[in-house]
């Protein structure tokens, strides 16, 4: 695949942060009362968790991803960000998997909101990749535009400080380059790092994306970058783009999906799909939820909660006495057609950022890029069959 043309902004990167001064960045964030959240190793994966020390980062580790496969392995260097995206995304902090919306402490009392905007956590995200930044902007469209603003998301989002990281390698399931969301971060961050691990000395090239980023950087030891260092950083991102072997052709996708609602290939995918919902839960852009009302054992305290749900769950499509999507075929079709087709009608673009999580974490290795290609092939075969046998439409 042709490497992405790099945004000219990378030429503006002129600040070098030495690896031995990296802790100063975390210290400056913590001094500002940010809860720093970043990548760390847990239960055999790179996950996002609270950090106070750079020693908690997955230095020297990388991952191996295939369809339905994820494992960690050692790197030959001590790169802090030398891994692909893991099972979690930042949405778990801005749009929590389970949250209490309001609580009523006793019958007759007015319900109280469980999280007031002023109480929202003040997160600093460390290590946000380009596809993940794009996913956050897609969720911004869902929660912050239109007639209904989500106050919980809004309060958390307004406070967040973002330290992005350009990708230096592409995972086997990444296809961000083909959907235009990576691997270079271009906007939406306060600071952006490019980690250069080449000899003689590893360093971060830093780009400033906001006034808050500039102010924070002033508290961290740094120096202007040389032309050679800027060129080395450029090569890091170019390498990631050129390594990407998967792609998704998006040009006519919406119309293709709309005209292939009855394509028999949907039944073939459904024969493999377990309807487990993993793909939707790991997806950084999926946003379906279900409400729950619970009370304590005395019946005095009541809570109204919201939890992530999925279009793969039978109950999610339960309406007036039955599910409107009773078959796996209809649920898989709904997911893919929304993600890549009707999302465009809702928000003007596709709802996929090419992170590859749904491919890695699908227990049976269903790969949406492969399925779209197979659907196109099935449609072409049907069309060819219809043309050679004009009576094939007759039933
Ligand atoms: S659909 Fe899959 S590849 Fe696209 S954003 Fe969601 S998890 Fe990532
Ligand atoms: S496509 Fe894979 S991850 Fe998604 S519901 Fe089906 S089996 Fe589960």
Tab-separated table of C-alpha atoms and ligand atoms in Angstrom:
chain	number	residue	atom	x	y	z
A	1	UNK	CA	0.000	0.000	0.000
A	2	UNK	CA	1.167	3.514	-0.757
A	3	UNK	CA	2.370	5.387	2.349
A	4	UNK	CA	0.101	8.194	3.524
A	5	UNK	CA	1.306	11.687	2.631
A	6	UNK	CA	2.346	13.128	5.959
A	7	UNK	CA	0.713	16.231	7.268
A	8	UNK	CA	2.977	19.255	6.936
A	9	UNK	CA	2.531	19.891	10.651
A	10	UNK	CA	5.186	17.289	11.394
A	11	UNK	CA	7.678	19.792	9.975
A	12	UNK	CA	6.715	22.107	12.814
A	13	UNK	CA	7.849	19.606	15.409
A	14	UNK	CA	10.844	21.222	16.911
A	15	UNK	CA	10.984	20.118	20.484
A	16	UNK	CA	12.894	17.140	21.815
A	17	UNK	CA	12.051	15.515	25.135
A	18	UNK	CA	14.750	13.150	26.314
A	19	UNK	CA	13.629	9.776	27.632
A	20	UNK	CA	15.275	10.478	31.004
A	21	UNK	CA	13.086	13.606	31.323
A	22	UNK	CA	9.839	11.815	30.383
A	23	UNK	CA	8.780	11.456	34.040
A	24	UNK	CA	8.681	15.264	34.250
A	25	UNK	CA	5.733	15.230	31.854
A	26	UNK	CA	3.720	12.936	34.145
A	27	UNK	CA	4.775	14.959	37.202
A	28	UNK	CA	3.583	18.193	35.563
A	29	UNK	CA	0.199	16.607	34.771
A	30	UNK	CA	-0.173	15.238	38.305
A	31	UNK	CA	0.702	18.674	39.756
A	32	UNK	CA	-2.255	20.031	37.782
A	33	UNK	CA	-4.539	17.470	39.455
A	34	UNK	CA	-4.917	15.321	36.402
A	35	UNK	CA	-5.504	11.602	36.858
A	36	UNK	CA	-3.036	10.277	34.310
A	37	UNK	CA	-4.339	7.256	32.418
A	38	UNK	CA	-2.106	5.369	30.027
A	39	UNK	CA	-0.996	1.981	28.748
A	40	UNK	CA	0.227	-0.665	31.155
A	41	UNK	CA	0.488	-4.450	31.190
A	42	UNK	CA	-2.310	-6.374	32.863
A	43	UNK	CA	-3.697	-9.882	32.383
A	44	UNK	CA	-1.607	-10.505	29.297
A	45	UNK	CA	-2.571	-7.359	27.419
A	46	UNK	CA	-1.820	-3.652	27.125
A	47	UNK	CA	-4.688	-1.921	28.931
A	48	UNK	CA	-5.356	1.665	29.987
A	49	UNK	CA	-5.081	2.344	33.695
A	50	UNK	CA	-4.032	5.047	36.163
A	51	UNK	CA	-0.298	5.796	36.119
A	52	UNK	CA	2.028	7.902	38.222
A	53	UNK	CA	5.399	6.605	36.978
A	54	UNK	CA	6.734	6.036	33.461
A	55	UNK	CA	8.050	2.712	34.775
A	56	UNK	CA	4.398	1.516	34.686
A	57	UNK	CA	4.336	1.867	30.883
A	58	UNK	CA	4.855	-1.315	28.798
A	59	UNK	CA	8.492	-0.481	27.956
A	60	UNK	CA	10.133	-3.195	25.879
A	61	UNK	CA	6.857	-4.969	25.038
A	62	UNK	CA	4.874	-5.283	21.871
A	63	UNK	CA	1.888	-7.317	20.740
A	64	UNK	CA	1.121	-9.798	18.028
A	65	UNK	CA	-2.360	-9.536	16.567
A	66	UNK	CA	-4.175	-11.655	14.016
A	67	UNK	CA	-7.876	-12.277	13.417
A	68	UNK	CA	-9.037	-13.748	16.733
A	69	UNK	CA	-5.545	-13.623	18.246
A	70	UNK	CA	-3.642	-11.325	20.632
A	71	UNK	CA	-0.432	-12.010	22.533
A	72	UNK	CA	2.400	-10.016	24.042
A	73	UNK	CA	6.063	-10.462	23.223
A	74	UNK	CA	9.335	-8.733	24.066
A	75	UNK	CA	10.817	-6.106	21.801
A	76	UNK	CA	14.479	-5.774	21.012
A	77	UNK	CA	14.446	-2.214	22.413
A	78	UNK	CA	12.877	-0.419	25.365
A	79	UNK	CA	10.224	1.556	23.444
A	80	UNK	CA	7.429	2.786	25.706
A	81	UNK	CA	4.805	2.862	22.938
A	82	UNK	CA	5.975	0.000	20.719
A	83	UNK	CA	2.653	-1.879	20.693
A	84	UNK	CA	-0.632	-1.627	18.762
A	85	UNK	CA	-3.991	-0.723	20.266
A	86	UNK	CA	-5.153	-3.174	22.944
A	87	UNK	CA	-8.627	-4.415	23.866
A	88	UNK	CA	-9.664	-1.212	25.623
A	89	UNK	CA	-10.262	2.220	24.201
A	90	UNK	CA	-10.506	5.642	25.846
A	91	UNK	CA	-14.295	5.508	25.622
A	92	UNK	CA	-14.348	3.579	28.889
A	93	UNK	CA	-13.281	6.813	30.638
A	94	UNK	CA	-15.421	9.338	28.747
A	95	UNK	CA	-18.424	7.036	28.321
A	96	UNK	CA	-18.141	4.518	31.192
A	97	UNK	CA	-19.349	0.929	30.650
A	98	UNK	CA	-21.632	1.193	33.716
A	99	UNK	CA	-22.731	4.383	35.378
A	100	UNK	CA	-25.444	5.439	37.808
A	101	UNK	CA	-27.435	8.300	36.318
A	102	UNK	CA	-29.530	9.133	39.347
A	103	UNK	CA	-30.228	7.828	42.791
A	104	UNK	CA	-33.261	8.117	45.055
A	105	UNK	CA	-32.298	7.637	48.687
A	106	UNK	CA	-35.837	6.920	49.936
A	107	UNK	CA	-39.373	6.828	48.496
A	108	UNK	CA	-40.772	10.313	48.188
A	109	UNK	CA	-37.357	11.989	48.024
A	110	UNK	CA	-36.375	13.703	44.813
A	111	UNK	CA	-33.889	11.692	42.739
A	112	UNK	CA	-30.351	13.151	42.704
A	113	UNK	CA	-27.970	12.981	39.771
A	114	UNK	CA	-25.144	10.619	40.674
A	115	UNK	CA	-22.373	12.523	38.858
A	116	UNK	CA	-22.462	16.324	38.809
A	117	UNK	CA	-20.365	18.064	36.129
A	118	UNK	CA	-18.056	19.568	38.753
A	119	UNK	CA	-17.375	16.081	40.143
A	120	UNK	CA	-16.376	14.594	36.788
A	121	UNK	CA	-12.879	13.092	36.829
A	122	UNK	CA	-10.087	15.198	35.359
A	123	UNK	CA	-8.253	12.777	33.092
A	124	UNK	CA	-4.983	13.148	31.210
A	125	UNK	CA	-4.827	10.485	28.500
A	126	UNK	CA	-1.274	9.409	27.717
A	127	UNK	CA	-0.620	7.498	24.503
A	128	UNK	CA	-3.699	8.237	22.370
A	129	UNK	CA	-3.188	6.976	18.815
A	130	UNK	CA	-4.439	8.741	15.686
A	131	UNK	CA	-7.307	6.281	15.145
A	132	UNK	CA	-8.311	6.706	18.786
A	133	UNK	CA	-8.350	10.501	18.488
A	134	UNK	CA	-10.639	10.106	15.490
A	135	UNK	CA	-12.854	7.745	17.497
A	136	UNK	CA	-13.157	10.386	20.224
A	137	UNK	CA	-14.255	12.971	17.652
A	138	UNK	CA	-16.869	10.493	16.353
A	139	UNK	CA	-18.202	9.977	19.872
A	140	UNK	CA	-18.212	13.783	20.294
A	141	UNK	CA	-20.685	13.872	17.410
A	142	UNK	CA	-22.880	11.306	19.134
A	143	UNK	CA	-22.853	12.818	22.624
A	144	UNK	CA	-22.221	16.534	22.082
A	145	UNK	CA	-24.219	17.458	18.984
A	146	UNK	CA	-27.918	17.427	18.162
A	147	UNK	CA	-30.819	18.083	20.494
A	148	UNK	CA	-29.592	15.751	23.268
A	149	UNK	CA	-26.240	16.489	24.910
A	150	UNK	CA	-24.926	13.862	27.321
A	151	UNK	CA	-23.889	15.874	30.409
A	152	UNK	CA	-21.706	13.077	31.822
A	153	UNK	CA	-19.709	12.714	28.618
A	154	UNK	CA	-19.565	16.488	28.180
A	155	UNK	CA	-18.148	17.173	31.649
A	156	UNK	CA	-15.480	14.477	31.308
A	157	UNK	CA	-14.575	15.463	27.736
A	158	UNK	CA	-14.196	19.163	28.531
A	159	UNK	CA	-11.643	18.413	31.238
A	160	UNK	CA	-9.497	15.904	29.403
A	161	UNK	CA	-5.865	16.615	28.483
A	162	UNK	CA	-4.599	14.523	25.572
A	163	UNK	CA	-1.019	13.406	25.015
A	164	UNK	CA	-1.155	11.660	21.652
A	165	UNK	CA	1.471	9.294	20.274
A	166	UNK	CA	2.193	8.712	16.605
A	167	UNK	CA	2.298	5.040	15.660
A	168	UNK	CA	5.722	3.627	14.848
A	169	UNK	CA	4.449	0.270	13.661
A	170	UNK	CA	1.228	-1.139	12.268
A	171	UNK	CA	-0.497	-4.163	13.744
A	172	UNK	CA	-1.610	-6.919	11.381
A	173	UNK	CA	-5.268	-5.845	11.826
A	174	UNK	CA	-4.777	-2.071	11.441
A	175	UNK	CA	-6.304	-0.293	8.433
A	176	UNK	CA	-6.490	3.317	9.624
A	177	UNK	CA	-4.585	4.590	6.563
A	178	UNK	CA	-7.325	3.425	4.181
A	179	UNK	CA	-10.101	5.121	6.168
A	180	UNK	CA	-8.080	8.320	6.672
A	181	UNK	CA	-7.771	8.220	10.456
A	182	UNK	CA	-4.044	7.499	10.914
A	183	UNK	CA	-1.326	6.592	11.596
A	184	UNK	CA	-0.220	10.214	12.064
A	185	UNK	CA	-2.075	12.368	14.586
A	186	UNK	CA	-3.042	15.675	13.039
A	187	UNK	CA	-5.438	17.402	15.428
A	188	UNK	CA	-7.379	17.127	18.670
A	189	UNK	CA	-4.410	16.767	21.044
A	190	UNK	CA	-2.644	18.992	23.541
A	191	UNK	CA	0.758	17.388	22.990
A	192	UNK	CA	1.766	14.780	20.414
A	193	UNK	CA	4.819	12.565	20.814
A	194	UNK	CA	6.770	10.608	18.242
A	195	UNK	CA	9.001	8.047	19.902
A	196	UNK	CA	12.324	7.608	18.145
A	197	UNK	CA	14.160	4.577	19.438
A	198	UNK	CA	17.015	4.532	16.943
A	199	UNK	CA	20.590	4.742	18.201
A	200	UNK	CA	22.501	6.461	19.606
A	201	UNK	CA	19.861	7.736	22.008
A	202	UNK	CA	16.075	7.306	22.215
A	203	UNK	CA	13.984	10.492	22.450
A	204	UNK	CA	10.512	11.931	21.881
A	205	UNK	CA	9.829	14.550	19.270
A	206	UNK	CA	7.011	16.717	20.646
A	207	UNK	CA	4.377	18.737	18.795
A	208	UNK	CA	2.244	21.255	20.634
A	209	UNK	CA	-1.460	21.243	19.797
A	210	UNK	CA	-2.967	23.678	22.303
A	211	UNK	CA	-2.179	26.486	24.689
A	212	UNK	CA	-2.614	24.053	27.586
A	213	UNK	CA	-0.024	21.806	25.954
A	214	UNK	CA	2.399	24.683	25.532
A	215	UNK	CA	1.998	25.762	29.159
A	216	UNK	CA	2.578	22.234	30.403
A	217	UNK	CA	5.624	21.758	28.196
A	218	UNK	CA	7.200	24.848	29.734
A	219	UNK	CA	7.522	22.873	32.975
A	220	UNK	CA	9.346	20.004	31.292
A	221	UNK	CA	13.010	19.995	30.247
A	222	UNK	CA	13.231	20.081	26.456
A	223	UNK	CA	15.270	21.573	23.636
A	224	UNK	CA	14.708	22.509	19.990
A	225	UNK	CA	14.865	19.575	17.583
A	226	UNK	CA	17.450	19.408	14.798
A	227	UNK	CA	16.479	18.823	11.168
A	228	UNK	CA	17.864	15.284	11.459
A	229	UNK	CA	15.611	14.525	14.418
A	230	UNK	CA	12.549	15.862	12.591
A	231	UNK	CA	13.426	13.613	9.627
A	232	UNK	CA	13.860	10.591	11.914
A	233	UNK	CA	10.428	11.202	13.439
A	234	UNK	CA	8.885	11.469	9.991
A	235	UNK	CA	10.354	8.084	9.094
A	236	UNK	CA	8.783	6.514	12.196
A	237	UNK	CA	5.249	7.358	11.012
A	238	UNK	CA	6.000	6.611	7.373
A	239	UNK	CA	7.132	3.137	8.383
A	240	UNK	CA	3.852	2.489	10.222
A	241	UNK	CA	1.828	3.625	7.193
A	242	UNK	CA	3.823	1.490	4.790
A	243	UNK	CA	3.513	-1.608	7.014
A	244	UNK	CA	-0.289	-1.596	6.905
A	245	UNK	CA	-1.470	-4.562	4.884
A	246	UNK	CA	-5.250	-4.359	5.452
A	247	UNK	CA	-7.531	-1.817	3.827
A	248	UNK	CA	-11.194	-0.958	3.450
A	249	UNK	CA	-12.474	0.660	0.261
A	250	UNK	CA	-15.050	3.184	1.475
A	251	UNK	CA	-15.990	5.219	-1.621
A	252	UNK	CA	-19.319	3.566	-2.525
A	253	UNK	CA	-19.796	1.608	0.700
A	254	UNK	CA	-23.064	3.158	1.807
A	255	UNK	CA	-24.828	2.595	-1.500
A	256	UNK	CA	-23.325	-0.869	-1.798
A	257	UNK	CA	-24.659	-1.886	1.620
A	258	UNK	CA	-28.077	-0.352	0.976
A	259	UNK	CA	-28.466	-2.346	-2.245
A	260	UNK	CA	-27.187	-5.575	-0.689
A	261	UNK	CA	-29.579	-5.945	2.183
A	262	UNK	CA	-30.724	-9.291	0.796
A	263	UNK	CA	-27.283	-10.532	-0.265
A	264	UNK	CA	-27.161	-14.270	0.632
A	265	UNK	CA	-23.604	-13.809	1.922
A	266	UNK	CA	-24.987	-12.337	5.175
A	267	UNK	CA	-26.168	-15.854	6.043
A	268	UNK	CA	-22.638	-17.199	5.488
A	269	UNK	CA	-21.136	-14.729	8.021
A	270	UNK	CA	-23.978	-15.426	10.435
A	271	UNK	CA	-23.051	-19.110	10.304
A	272	UNK	CA	-19.722	-18.217	11.940
A	273	UNK	CA	-20.786	-15.311	14.170
A	274	UNK	CA	-21.485	-16.244	17.800
A	275	UNK	CA	-23.390	-12.996	18.517
A	276	UNK	CA	-21.061	-12.600	21.504
A	277	UNK	CA	-20.920	-8.769	21.111
A	278	UNK	CA	-17.117	-8.622	21.623
A	279	UNK	CA	-16.721	-6.574	18.446
A	280	UNK	CA	-19.075	-3.861	19.668
A	281	UNK	CA	-17.681	-3.721	23.202
A	282	UNK	CA	-14.066	-3.272	22.024
A	283	UNK	CA	-15.046	-0.819	19.284
A	284	UNK	CA	-14.048	2.752	20.233
A	285	UNK	CA	-17.027	4.262	18.404
A	286	UNK	CA	-19.968	1.974	19.354
A	287	UNK	CA	-22.297	3.772	21.731
A	288	UNK	CA	-25.399	1.638	22.392
A	289	UNK	CA	-26.631	1.433	25.987
A	290	UNK	CA	-29.501	-0.049	27.962
A	291	UNK	CA	-31.108	1.399	31.097
A	292	UNK	CA	-31.458	-0.525	34.362
A	293	UNK	CA	-33.472	0.318	37.466
A	294	UNK	CA	-32.294	-1.377	40.641
A	295	UNK	CA	-33.226	-1.114	44.281
A	296	UNK	CA	-31.557	-2.275	47.477
A	297	UNK	CA	-32.933	-5.181	49.505
A	298	UNK	CA	-35.125	-2.901	51.617
A	299	UNK	CA	-36.668	-1.277	48.565
A	300	UNK	CA	-35.778	2.145	49.952
A	301	UNK	CA	-32.835	3.118	47.736
A	302	UNK	CA	-33.333	3.140	43.993
A	303	UNK	CA	-30.785	3.714	41.239
A	304	UNK	CA	-31.227	4.325	37.546
A	305	UNK	CA	-28.166	3.011	35.716
A	306	UNK	CA	-26.844	2.960	32.188
A	307	UNK	CA	-24.658	0.171	30.833
A	308	UNK	CA	-23.097	-0.551	27.471
A	309	UNK	CA	-25.204	-2.803	25.291
A	310	UNK	CA	-24.818	-4.166	21.798
A	311	UNK	CA	-26.861	-4.589	18.650
A	312	UNK	CA	-25.709	-8.235	18.829
A	313	UNK	CA	-27.698	-8.805	22.005
A	314	UNK	CA	-31.183	-10.191	21.404
A	315	UNK	CA	-32.701	-8.133	24.201
A	316	UNK	CA	-31.336	-4.889	22.762
A	317	UNK	CA	-33.718	-5.092	19.831
A	318	UNK	CA	-36.694	-6.198	21.967
A	319	UNK	CA	-39.680	-4.007	21.127
A	320	UNK	CA	-43.353	-4.424	22.020
A	321	UNK	CA	-43.300	-8.169	22.650
A	322	UNK	CA	-40.454	-9.423	20.468
A	323	UNK	CA	-37.054	-8.795	18.968
A	324	UNK	CA	-37.018	-6.880	15.701
A	325	UNK	CA	-33.734	-8.618	14.793
A	326	UNK	CA	-34.265	-12.209	15.906
A	327	UNK	CA	-31.578	-13.830	13.717
A	328	UNK	CA	-27.779	-13.523	13.926
A	329	UNK	CA	-27.844	-12.687	10.257
A	330	UNK	CA	-30.011	-9.636	10.876
A	331	UNK	CA	-27.896	-8.547	13.850
A	332	UNK	CA	-24.541	-8.836	12.053
A	333	UNK	CA	-26.019	-7.033	9.039
A	334	UNK	CA	-27.365	-4.310	11.320
A	335	UNK	CA	-23.934	-3.777	12.929
A	336	UNK	CA	-21.955	-3.594	9.697
A	337	UNK	CA	-24.594	-1.616	7.802
A	338	UNK	CA	-24.817	0.931	10.604
A	339	UNK	CA	-21.065	1.203	11.131
A	340	UNK	CA	-20.262	1.692	7.464
A	341	UNK	CA	-23.522	2.860	5.891
A	342	UNK	CA	-26.299	4.450	7.930
A	343	UNK	CA	-23.696	6.112	10.192
A	344	UNK	CA	-22.924	8.250	7.137
A	345	UNK	CA	-26.561	9.389	7.024
A	346	UNK	CA	-26.449	10.194	10.739
A	347	UNK	CA	-23.020	11.824	11.032
A	348	UNK	CA	-21.693	12.397	7.524
A	349	UNK	CA	-18.899	9.814	7.635
A	350	UNK	CA	-18.344	6.151	8.438
A	351	UNK	CA	-18.265	5.025	12.063
A	352	UNK	CA	-15.095	2.946	11.704
A	353	UNK	CA	-11.587	4.283	12.348
A	354	UNK	CA	-9.696	1.181	11.221
A	355	UNK	CA	-8.278	0.251	14.637
A	356	UNK	CA	-8.771	-3.477	13.983
A	357	UNK	CA	-9.968	-4.283	17.522
A	358	UNK	CA	-13.125	-6.024	16.313
A	359	UNK	CA	-10.952	-8.346	14.195
A	360	UNK	CA	-8.466	-9.181	16.948
A	361	UNK	CA	-11.061	-9.750	19.652
A	362	UNK	CA	-13.619	-11.681	17.607
A	363	UNK	CA	-13.344	-15.209	19.015
A	364	UNK	CA	-13.900	-16.725	15.572
A	365	UNK	CA	-11.734	-14.204	13.707
A	366	UNK	CA	-14.417	-12.473	11.637
A	367	UNK	CA	-12.693	-9.622	9.794
A	368	UNK	CA	-14.920	-6.839	8.493
A	369	UNK	CA	-12.464	-5.922	5.712
A	370	UNK	CA	-12.581	-9.521	4.441
A	371	UNK	CA	-16.359	-9.735	4.844
A	372	UNK	CA	-16.915	-6.556	2.835
A	373	UNK	CA	-14.707	-7.935	0.059
A	374	UNK	CA	-16.607	-11.237	0.158
A	375	UNK	CA	-19.958	-9.407	0.075
A	376	UNK	CA	-18.798	-7.489	-2.988
A	377	UNK	CA	-17.678	-10.737	-4.609
A	378	UNK	CA	-21.042	-12.361	-3.827
A	379	UNK	CA	-22.877	-9.349	-5.273
A	380	UNK	CA	-20.760	-9.472	-8.434
A	381	UNK	CA	-21.437	-13.198	-8.828
A	382	UNK	CA	-25.167	-12.639	-8.393
A	383	UNK	CA	-25.147	-9.852	-10.989
A	384	UNK	CA	-23.173	-11.993	-13.452
A	385	UNK	CA	-25.591	-14.878	-12.893
A	386	UNK	CA	-28.568	-12.606	-13.501
A	387	UNK	CA	-27.041	-11.263	-16.719
A	388	UNK	CA	-26.277	-14.711	-18.155
A	389	UNK	CA	-29.661	-16.083	-17.045
A	390	UNK	CA	-32.275	-13.345	-17.395
A	391	UNK	CA	-34.927	-15.687	-15.939
A	392	UNK	CA	-32.999	-16.213	-12.696
A	393	UNK	CA	-35.112	-13.564	-10.967
A	394	UNK	CA	-38.262	-15.558	-11.559
A	395	UNK	CA	-39.501	-17.394	-8.509
B	1	LIG	S1	-15.524	-1.359	13.530
B	1	LIG	FE1	-13.696	-2.510	14.185
B	1	LIG	S2	-11.967	-1.551	13.096
B	1	LIG	FE2	-13.715	-0.140	12.966
B	1	LIG	S3	-13.452	1.263	14.725
B	1	LIG	FE3	-14.791	-0.410	15.429
B	1	LIG	S4	-13.383	-1.921	16.323
B	1	LIG	FE4	-12.122	-0.508	15.111
B	2	LIG	S1	-18.571	-10.791	14.682
B	2	LIG	FE1	-17.238	-11.944	16.127
B	2	LIG	S2	-17.033	-10.594	17.911
B	2	LIG	FE2	-18.787	-9.827	16.723
B	2	LIG	S3	-20.583	-10.830	17.626
B	2	LIG	FE3	-19.911	-12.130	15.913
B	2	LIG	S4	-18.526	-13.651	16.861
B	2	LIG	FE4	-18.754	-11.978	18.361
